[in-house]
PDB file of C-alpha atoms in Angstrom:
ATOM      1  CA  GLU J   1      19.897 -18.365 -13.289  1.00  0.00           C
ATOM      2  CA  VAL J   2      19.005 -14.869 -11.786  1.00  0.00           C
ATOM      3  CA  GLN J   3      21.389 -11.986 -12.844  1.00  0.00           C
ATOM      4  CA  LEU J   4      21.030  -8.399 -12.155  1.00  0.00           C
ATOM      5  CA  VAL J   5      23.864  -6.370 -13.062  1.00  0.00           C
ATOM      6  CA  GLU J   6      24.709  -3.010 -12.016  1.00  0.00           C
ATOM      7  CA  SER J   7      26.851  -0.286 -14.228  1.00  0.00           C
ATOM      8  CA  GLY J   8      26.895   3.162 -14.230  1.00  0.00           C
ATOM      9  CA  GLY J   9      28.617   3.827 -11.209  1.00  0.00           C
ATOM     10  CA  GLY J  10      31.760   5.715 -10.893  1.00  0.00           C
ATOM     11  CA  LEU J  11      33.901   8.843  -9.494  1.00  0.00           C
ATOM     12  CA  VAL J  12      31.517  12.162  -9.596  1.00  0.00           C
ATOM     13  CA  GLN J  13      32.115  15.489  -8.239  1.00  0.00           C
ATOM     14  CA  PRO J  14      29.386  16.864  -5.706  1.00  0.00           C
ATOM     15  CA  GLY J  15      26.411  18.701  -7.521  1.00  0.00           C
ATOM     16  CA  GLY J  16      26.467  15.851 -10.517  1.00  0.00           C
ATOM     17  CA  SER J  17      24.532  13.655 -11.831  1.00  0.00           C
ATOM     18  CA  LEU J  18      24.931   9.794 -12.654  1.00  0.00           C
ATOM     19  CA  ARG J  19      22.504   7.571 -13.919  1.00  0.00           C
ATOM     20  CA  LEU J  20      22.815   3.635 -12.973  1.00  0.00           C
ATOM     21  CA  SER J  21      21.198   0.853 -14.862  1.00  0.00           C
ATOM     22  CA  CYS J  22      20.954  -2.668 -14.125  1.00  0.00           C
ATOM     23  CA  ALA J  23      20.271  -5.770 -16.853  1.00  0.00           C
ATOM     24  CA  ALA J  24      17.908  -8.261 -15.050  1.00  0.00           C
ATOM     25  CA  SER J  25      17.796 -11.874 -16.759  1.00  0.00           C
ATOM     26  CA  GLY J  26      16.562 -15.190 -15.462  1.00  0.00           C
ATOM     27  CA  PHE J  27      13.356 -14.127 -14.196  1.00  0.00           C
ATOM     28  CA  THR J  28      10.232 -12.586 -15.679  1.00  0.00           C
ATOM     29  CA  PHE J  29      10.849  -9.078 -15.240  1.00  0.00           C
ATOM     30  CA  SER J  30       7.980  -7.316 -15.474  1.00  0.00           C
ATOM     31  CA  THR J  31       6.091  -9.366 -12.835  1.00  0.00           C
ATOM     32  CA  TYR J  32       8.821  -8.097  -9.844  1.00  0.00           C
ATOM     33  CA  TRP J  33       8.569  -4.537  -7.837  1.00  0.00           C
ATOM     34  CA  MET J  34      12.040  -3.628  -8.043  1.00  0.00           C
ATOM     35  CA  ASN J  35      14.214  -1.651  -6.012  1.00  0.00           C
ATOM     36  CA  TRP J  36      17.379   0.185  -5.337  1.00  0.00           C
ATOM     37  CA  VAL J  37      19.404  -0.248  -2.012  1.00  0.00           C
ATOM     38  CA  ARG J  38      22.854   1.377  -1.210  1.00  0.00           C
ATOM     39  CA  GLN J  39      25.488   0.479   1.296  1.00  0.00           C
ATOM     40  CA  ALA J  40      27.946   3.605   2.453  1.00  0.00           C
ATOM     41  CA  PRO J  41      31.860   2.336   3.323  1.00  0.00           C
ATOM     42  CA  GLY J  42      31.159   0.215   6.341  1.00  0.00           C
ATOM     43  CA  LYS J  43      27.914   0.738   7.188  1.00  0.00           C
ATOM     44  CA  GLY J  44      24.507  -0.577   6.624  1.00  0.00           C
ATOM     45  CA  LEU J  45      22.355  -0.641   4.244  1.00  0.00           C
ATOM     46  CA  GLU J  46      19.728   1.571   3.373  1.00  0.00           C
ATOM     47  CA  TRP J  47      16.821   1.658   0.812  1.00  0.00           C
ATOM     48  CA  VAL J  48      16.861   4.179  -1.406  1.00  0.00           C
ATOM     49  CA  ALA J  49      13.623   3.334  -4.405  1.00  0.00           C
ATOM     50  CA  ASN J  50      11.055   1.232  -5.420  1.00  0.00           C
ATOM     51  CA  ILE J  51       9.238   0.746  -8.440  1.00  0.00           C
ATOM     52  CA  GLU J  52       5.914  -1.172  -9.343  1.00  0.00           C
ATOM     53  CA  GLN J  53       5.567  -3.830 -12.292  1.00  0.00           C
ATOM     54  CA  ASP J  54       4.664  -1.222 -14.658  1.00  0.00           C
ATOM     55  CA  GLY J  55       5.887   1.609 -13.125  1.00  0.00           C
ATOM     56  CA  SER J  56       3.014   3.522 -12.052  1.00  0.00           C
ATOM     57  CA  GLU J  57       4.197   3.916  -8.159  1.00  0.00           C
ATOM     58  CA  LYS J  58       7.354   5.071  -7.076  1.00  0.00           C
ATOM     59  CA  ASN J  59       8.299   5.343  -3.742  1.00  0.00           C
ATOM     60  CA  TYR J  60      11.505   6.831  -2.260  1.00  0.00           C
ATOM     61  CA  VAL J  61      13.237   7.484   0.846  1.00  0.00           C
ATOM     62  CA  ASP J  62      13.140  11.203   2.168  1.00  0.00           C
ATOM     63  CA  SER J  63      17.291  12.284   1.667  1.00  0.00           C
ATOM     64  CA  VAL J  64      17.049  11.421  -1.993  1.00  0.00           C
ATOM     65  CA  LYS J  65      13.642  13.109  -2.889  1.00  0.00           C
ATOM     66  CA  GLY J  66      13.429  15.299  -5.850  1.00  0.00           C
ATOM     67  CA  ARG J  67      17.393  14.176  -6.566  1.00  0.00           C
ATOM     68  CA  PHE J  68      16.768  10.962  -7.397  1.00  0.00           C
ATOM     69  CA  THR J  69      14.388   8.912 -10.090  1.00  0.00           C
ATOM     70  CA  ILE J  70      14.184   5.652 -10.369  1.00  0.00           C
ATOM     71  CA  SER J  71      12.214   3.946 -13.696  1.00  0.00           C
ATOM     72  CA  ARG J  72      12.647   0.708 -15.880  1.00  0.00           C
ATOM     73  CA  ASP J  73      12.057  -0.306 -19.130  1.00  0.00           C
ATOM     74  CA  ASN J  74      10.145  -3.696 -19.307  1.00  0.00           C
ATOM     75  CA  ALA J  75      10.961  -4.458 -22.953  1.00  0.00           C
ATOM     76  CA  LYS J  76      14.546  -4.152 -22.282  1.00  0.00           C
ATOM     77  CA  ASN J  77      14.634  -6.102 -18.371  1.00  0.00           C
ATOM     78  CA  SER J  78      15.988  -3.138 -17.310  1.00  0.00           C
ATOM     79  CA  LEU J  79      16.162  -0.485 -14.070  1.00  0.00           C
ATOM     80  CA  TYR J  80      17.590   2.788 -13.795  1.00  0.00           C
ATOM     81  CA  LEU J  81      18.343   5.627 -11.120  1.00  0.00           C
ATOM     82  CA  GLN J  82      19.001   8.842 -12.263  1.00  0.00           C
ATOM     83  CA  MET J  83      20.953  10.746  -9.431  1.00  0.00           C
ATOM     84  CA  ASN J  84      21.067  14.651  -9.746  1.00  0.00           C
ATOM     85  CA  SER J  85      22.637  16.816  -7.117  1.00  0.00           C
ATOM     86  CA  LEU J  86      24.873  14.668  -5.595  1.00  0.00           C
ATOM     87  CA  ARG J  87      26.021  14.795  -1.767  1.00  0.00           C
ATOM     88  CA  ALA J  88      29.171  13.323  -0.703  1.00  0.00           C
ATOM     89  CA  GLU J  89      26.646  11.081   1.305  1.00  0.00           C
ATOM     90  CA  ASP J  90      25.409   9.670  -1.291  1.00  0.00           C
ATOM     91  CA  THR J  91      28.894   7.782  -1.851  1.00  0.00           C
ATOM     92  CA  ALA J  92      28.083   3.855  -1.165  1.00  0.00           C
ATOM     93  CA  VAL J  93      27.541   1.068  -3.207  1.00  0.00           C
ATOM     94  CA  TYR J  94      24.340   0.451  -5.118  1.00  0.00           C
ATOM     95  CA  TYR J  95      22.447  -2.645  -5.036  1.00  0.00           C
ATOM     96  CA  CYS J  96      19.895  -3.092  -7.929  1.00  0.00           C
ATOM     97  CA  THR J  97      17.314  -5.926  -6.349  1.00  0.00           C
ATOM     98  CA  GLY J  98      14.107  -7.690  -6.915  1.00  0.00           C
ATOM     99  CA  GLY J  99      11.211  -8.975  -5.417  1.00  0.00           C
ATOM    100  CA  SER J 100       7.750 -10.589  -5.952  1.00  0.00           C
ATOM    101  CA  GLY J 101       6.222  -8.258  -3.270  1.00  0.00           C
ATOM    102  CA  TRP J 102       8.852  -5.189  -1.302  1.00  0.00           C
ATOM    103  CA  ASP J 103      11.340  -7.754  -0.041  1.00  0.00           C
ATOM    104  CA  SER J 104      14.172  -8.228  -1.921  1.00  0.00           C
ATOM    105  CA  ASP J 105      14.399 -11.692  -3.434  1.00  0.00           C
ATOM    106  CA  TYR J 106      17.027 -11.243  -5.528  1.00  0.00           C
ATOM    107  CA  TRP J 107      20.367  -8.650  -5.471  1.00  0.00           C
ATOM    108  CA  GLY J 108      22.879  -7.809  -7.888  1.00  0.00           C
ATOM    109  CA  GLN J 109      26.673  -7.601  -7.358  1.00  0.00           C
ATOM    110  CA  GLY J 110      26.427  -3.591  -7.017  1.00  0.00           C
ATOM    111  CA  THR J 111      28.036  -0.310  -8.353  1.00  0.00           C
ATOM    112  CA  LEU J 112      29.960   1.861  -6.633  1.00  0.00           C
ATOM    113  CA  VAL J 113      29.108   5.463  -6.539  1.00  0.00           C
ATOM    114  CA  THR J 114      31.746   7.780  -5.153  1.00  0.00           C
ATOM    115  CA  VAL J 115      31.069  11.323  -4.423  1.00  0.00           C
ATOM    116  CA  SER J 116      33.881  13.638  -4.305  1.00  0.00           C
ATOM    117  CA  SER J 117      35.889  16.648  -5.763  1.00  0.00           C
TER     118      SER J 117
ATOM    119  CA  GLU K   1       9.048   6.086   9.268  1.00  0.00           C
ATOM    120  CA  ILE K   2       9.540   2.868  11.177  1.00  0.00           C
ATOM    121  CA  VAL K   3      13.026   2.559  12.834  1.00  0.00           C
ATOM    122  CA  LEU K   4      13.911  -1.560  13.918  1.00  0.00           C
ATOM    123  CA  THR K   5      16.580  -2.018  16.372  1.00  0.00           C
ATOM    124  CA  GLN K   6      19.016  -4.654  16.183  1.00  0.00           C
ATOM    125  CA  SER K   7      20.266  -6.505  19.347  1.00  0.00           C
ATOM    126  CA  PRO K   8      22.868  -7.636  19.554  1.00  0.00           C
ATOM    127  CA  GLY K   9      25.707  -5.046  17.598  1.00  0.00           C
ATOM    128  CA  THR K  10      27.900  -8.293  18.223  1.00  0.00           C
ATOM    129  CA  LEU K  11      26.985 -12.133  18.974  1.00  0.00           C
ATOM    130  CA  SER K  12      30.336 -14.385  19.709  1.00  0.00           C
ATOM    131  CA  LEU K  13      29.662 -17.796  19.705  1.00  0.00           C
ATOM    132  CA  SER K  14      31.306 -21.040  18.249  1.00  0.00           C
ATOM    133  CA  PRO K  15      30.424 -23.565  15.563  1.00  0.00           C
ATOM    134  CA  GLY K  16      27.299 -25.248  16.320  1.00  0.00           C
ATOM    135  CA  GLU K  17      25.998 -23.124  18.865  1.00  0.00           C
ATOM    136  CA  ARG K  18      22.647 -22.017  18.576  1.00  0.00           C
ATOM    137  CA  ALA K  19      22.334 -17.874  17.289  1.00  0.00           C
ATOM    138  CA  THR K  20      19.199 -15.543  18.636  1.00  0.00           C
ATOM    139  CA  LEU K  21      18.699 -12.230  16.248  1.00  0.00           C
ATOM    140  CA  SER K  22      16.244  -9.625  17.875  1.00  0.00           C
ATOM    141  CA  CYS K  23      14.595  -6.794  15.318  1.00  0.00           C
ATOM    142  CA  ARG K  24      12.113  -4.361  17.602  1.00  0.00           C
ATOM    143  CA  ALA K  25      10.442  -2.153  15.370  1.00  0.00           C
ATOM    144  CA  SER K  26       8.943   1.494  17.065  1.00  0.00           C
ATOM    145  CA  GLN K  27       5.495   0.579  15.406  1.00  0.00           C
ATOM    146  CA  SER K  28       3.872  -2.481  14.300  1.00  0.00           C
ATOM    147  CA  VAL K  29       5.274  -4.003  10.992  1.00  0.00           C
ATOM    148  CA  SER K  30       2.162  -4.148   8.625  1.00  0.00           C
ATOM    149  CA  SER K  31       0.792  -7.856   7.866  1.00  0.00           C
ATOM    150  CA  ASN K  32       4.490  -8.862   9.703  1.00  0.00           C
ATOM    151  CA  TYR K  33       6.230  -7.935   6.419  1.00  0.00           C
ATOM    152  CA  LEU K  34       9.597  -8.705   8.113  1.00  0.00           C
ATOM    153  CA  ALA K  35      12.664  -9.609   6.093  1.00  0.00           C
ATOM    154  CA  TRP K  36      16.047 -11.029   7.128  1.00  0.00           C
ATOM    155  CA  TYR K  37      19.329 -10.831   4.808  1.00  0.00           C
ATOM    156  CA  GLN K  38      22.453 -12.202   5.722  1.00  0.00           C
ATOM    157  CA  GLN K  39      25.644 -10.419   4.052  1.00  0.00           C
ATOM    158  CA  LYS K  40      29.433 -11.493   3.950  1.00  0.00           C
ATOM    159  CA  PRO K  41      32.404  -9.089   3.241  1.00  0.00           C
ATOM    160  CA  GLY K  42      32.699  -8.440  -0.402  1.00  0.00           C
ATOM    161  CA  GLN K  43      29.218 -10.216  -0.826  1.00  0.00           C
ATOM    162  CA  ALA K  44      25.560  -9.039  -1.786  1.00  0.00           C
ATOM    163  CA  PRO K  45      22.948  -9.948   0.897  1.00  0.00           C
ATOM    164  CA  ARG K  46      21.288 -12.835   0.481  1.00  0.00           C
ATOM    165  CA  LEU K  47      17.553 -12.695   1.361  1.00  0.00           C
ATOM    166  CA  LEU K  48      16.967 -15.599   4.231  1.00  0.00           C
ATOM    167  CA  ILE K  49      13.573 -14.998   5.469  1.00  0.00           C
ATOM    168  CA  TYR K  50      10.568 -13.178   4.505  1.00  0.00           C
ATOM    169  CA  ASP K  51       6.920 -12.141   5.519  1.00  0.00           C
ATOM    170  CA  ALA K  52       8.529 -12.690   9.462  1.00  0.00           C
ATOM    171  CA  SER K  53       8.727 -16.921   9.415  1.00  0.00           C
ATOM    172  CA  SER K  54       9.008 -18.237   5.554  1.00  0.00           C
ATOM    173  CA  ARG K  55      12.373 -19.658   4.098  1.00  0.00           C
ATOM    174  CA  ALA K  56      13.826 -18.061   1.188  1.00  0.00           C
ATOM    175  CA  THR K  57      13.942 -20.948  -1.379  1.00  0.00           C
ATOM    176  CA  GLY K  58      17.395 -22.729  -0.648  1.00  0.00           C
ATOM    177  CA  ILE K  59      17.946 -21.286   2.397  1.00  0.00           C
ATOM    178  CA  PRO K  60      18.821 -24.810   5.318  1.00  0.00           C
ATOM    179  CA  ASP K  61      15.848 -25.026   7.598  1.00  0.00           C
ATOM    180  CA  ARG K  62      18.438 -24.038  10.723  1.00  0.00           C
ATOM    181  CA  PHE K  63      17.700 -20.500   9.835  1.00  0.00           C
ATOM    182  CA  SER K  64      14.008 -19.850  11.069  1.00  0.00           C
ATOM    183  CA  GLY K  65      12.043 -16.589  11.665  1.00  0.00           C
ATOM    184  CA  SER K  66       9.299 -15.851  14.071  1.00  0.00           C
ATOM    185  CA  GLY K  67       7.354 -13.084  16.052  1.00  0.00           C
ATOM    186  CA  SER K  68       4.588 -10.537  15.239  1.00  0.00           C
ATOM    187  CA  GLY K  69       4.181  -6.772  15.515  1.00  0.00           C
ATOM    188  CA  THR K  70       7.239  -4.867  16.643  1.00  0.00           C
ATOM    189  CA  ASP K  71       9.191  -7.911  18.019  1.00  0.00           C
ATOM    190  CA  PHE K  72      11.007 -10.662  15.744  1.00  0.00           C
ATOM    191  CA  THR K  73      13.486 -13.022  16.173  1.00  0.00           C
ATOM    192  CA  LEU K  74      16.019 -15.154  13.609  1.00  0.00           C
ATOM    193  CA  THR K  75      17.276 -17.838  15.287  1.00  0.00           C
ATOM    194  CA  ILE K  76      20.084 -20.225  13.890  1.00  0.00           C
ATOM    195  CA  SER K  77      20.047 -23.424  15.557  1.00  0.00           C
ATOM    196  CA  ARG K  78      23.212 -24.727  14.570  1.00  0.00           C
ATOM    197  CA  LEU K  79      25.719 -22.089  13.680  1.00  0.00           C
ATOM    198  CA  GLU K  80      27.603 -24.003  10.538  1.00  0.00           C
ATOM    199  CA  PRO K  81      31.290 -21.798   9.627  1.00  0.00           C
ATOM    200  CA  GLU K  82      29.376 -20.399   6.666  1.00  0.00           C
ATOM    201  CA  ASP K  83      26.706 -18.870   8.965  1.00  0.00           C
ATOM    202  CA  PHE K  84      29.057 -15.787  10.262  1.00  0.00           C
ATOM    203  CA  ALA K  85      28.451 -13.084   8.744  1.00  0.00           C
ATOM    204  CA  VAL K  86      26.182  -9.609   9.257  1.00  0.00           C
ATOM    205  CA  TYR K  87      22.570 -10.361   9.554  1.00  0.00           C
ATOM    206  CA  TYR K  88      20.251  -7.675   9.012  1.00  0.00           C
ATOM    207  CA  CYS K  89      16.413  -7.144   9.309  1.00  0.00           C
ATOM    208  CA  GLN K  90      14.108  -5.286   6.992  1.00  0.00           C
ATOM    209  CA  GLN K  91      10.607  -4.118   7.401  1.00  0.00           C
ATOM    210  CA  CYS K  92       8.439  -3.996   4.061  1.00  0.00           C
ATOM    211  CA  GLY K  93       4.837  -2.966   5.033  1.00  0.00           C
ATOM    212  CA  SER K  94       5.099   0.560   4.289  1.00  0.00           C
ATOM    213  CA  SER K  95       7.559   3.321   3.043  1.00  0.00           C
ATOM    214  CA  PRO K  96       9.793   4.044   3.493  1.00  0.00           C
ATOM    215  CA  LEU K  97      11.257   0.611   3.909  1.00  0.00           C
ATOM    216  CA  THR K  98      13.883   0.404   6.595  1.00  0.00           C
ATOM    217  CA  PHE K  99      16.238  -1.916   7.494  1.00  0.00           C
ATOM    218  CA  GLY K 100      17.955  -2.472  11.052  1.00  0.00           C
ATOM    219  CA  GLY K 101      21.542  -1.394  12.040  1.00  0.00           C
ATOM    220  CA  GLY K 102      22.880  -5.247  11.344  1.00  0.00           C
ATOM    221  CA  THR K 103      23.804  -7.464  13.822  1.00  0.00           C
ATOM    222  CA  LYS K 104      27.183  -9.267  13.261  1.00  0.00           C
ATOM    223  CA  VAL K 105      27.792 -13.434  13.981  1.00  0.00           C
ATOM    224  CA  GLU K 106      31.469 -13.837  14.885  1.00  0.00           C
ATOM    225  CA  ILE K 107      33.254 -16.816  15.638  1.00  0.00           C
ATOM    226  CA  LYS K 108      34.100 -17.068  19.435  1.00  0.00           C
TER     227      LYS K 108
END
């Protein structure tokens, strides 16, 4: 059974940092593109970033460039998102997703990040 | 950046009826890399269709996708009670990947 389990969300003040993690199991993690997708409360989906199988290619939505860093550890079947200089508009549920291409075959249940003073 | 516009915003239908959802792109989607997802309240989205017309594993054949270039359609041939949800399209052909705003299919 495929599982993606996110962790690391929580309440953080504006300007603060948070590191999200995603533990993968049930599929060959090292052969999949991985993504972070977020959803603000009551809003639609927004793709945040993705990373190639070996970590050599990374892409970001403009609104997080220079603030967020996506990374992976294939030996640990884990995906990460380092989030710095957080803003109120980054408040959302963050989903870890994986796909053989750039689409998202598999989704985690999400972790909530709240940026507020 | 490719902007995806989904219509209608809300579709009110009865079980057994046919649902037709539209996704229009501001420019051509590379290699028709267009995906459709279903999201129910409190749940993560689920992949239904990829590459515009290929059904994902385990998706019933009442779901079908069509289209190319800038115009794409998700059709649900006969709505089942569990199909009432929000549906999103996503272009996966060029970075940044983008989602449409969603179509809510509600019970009439």
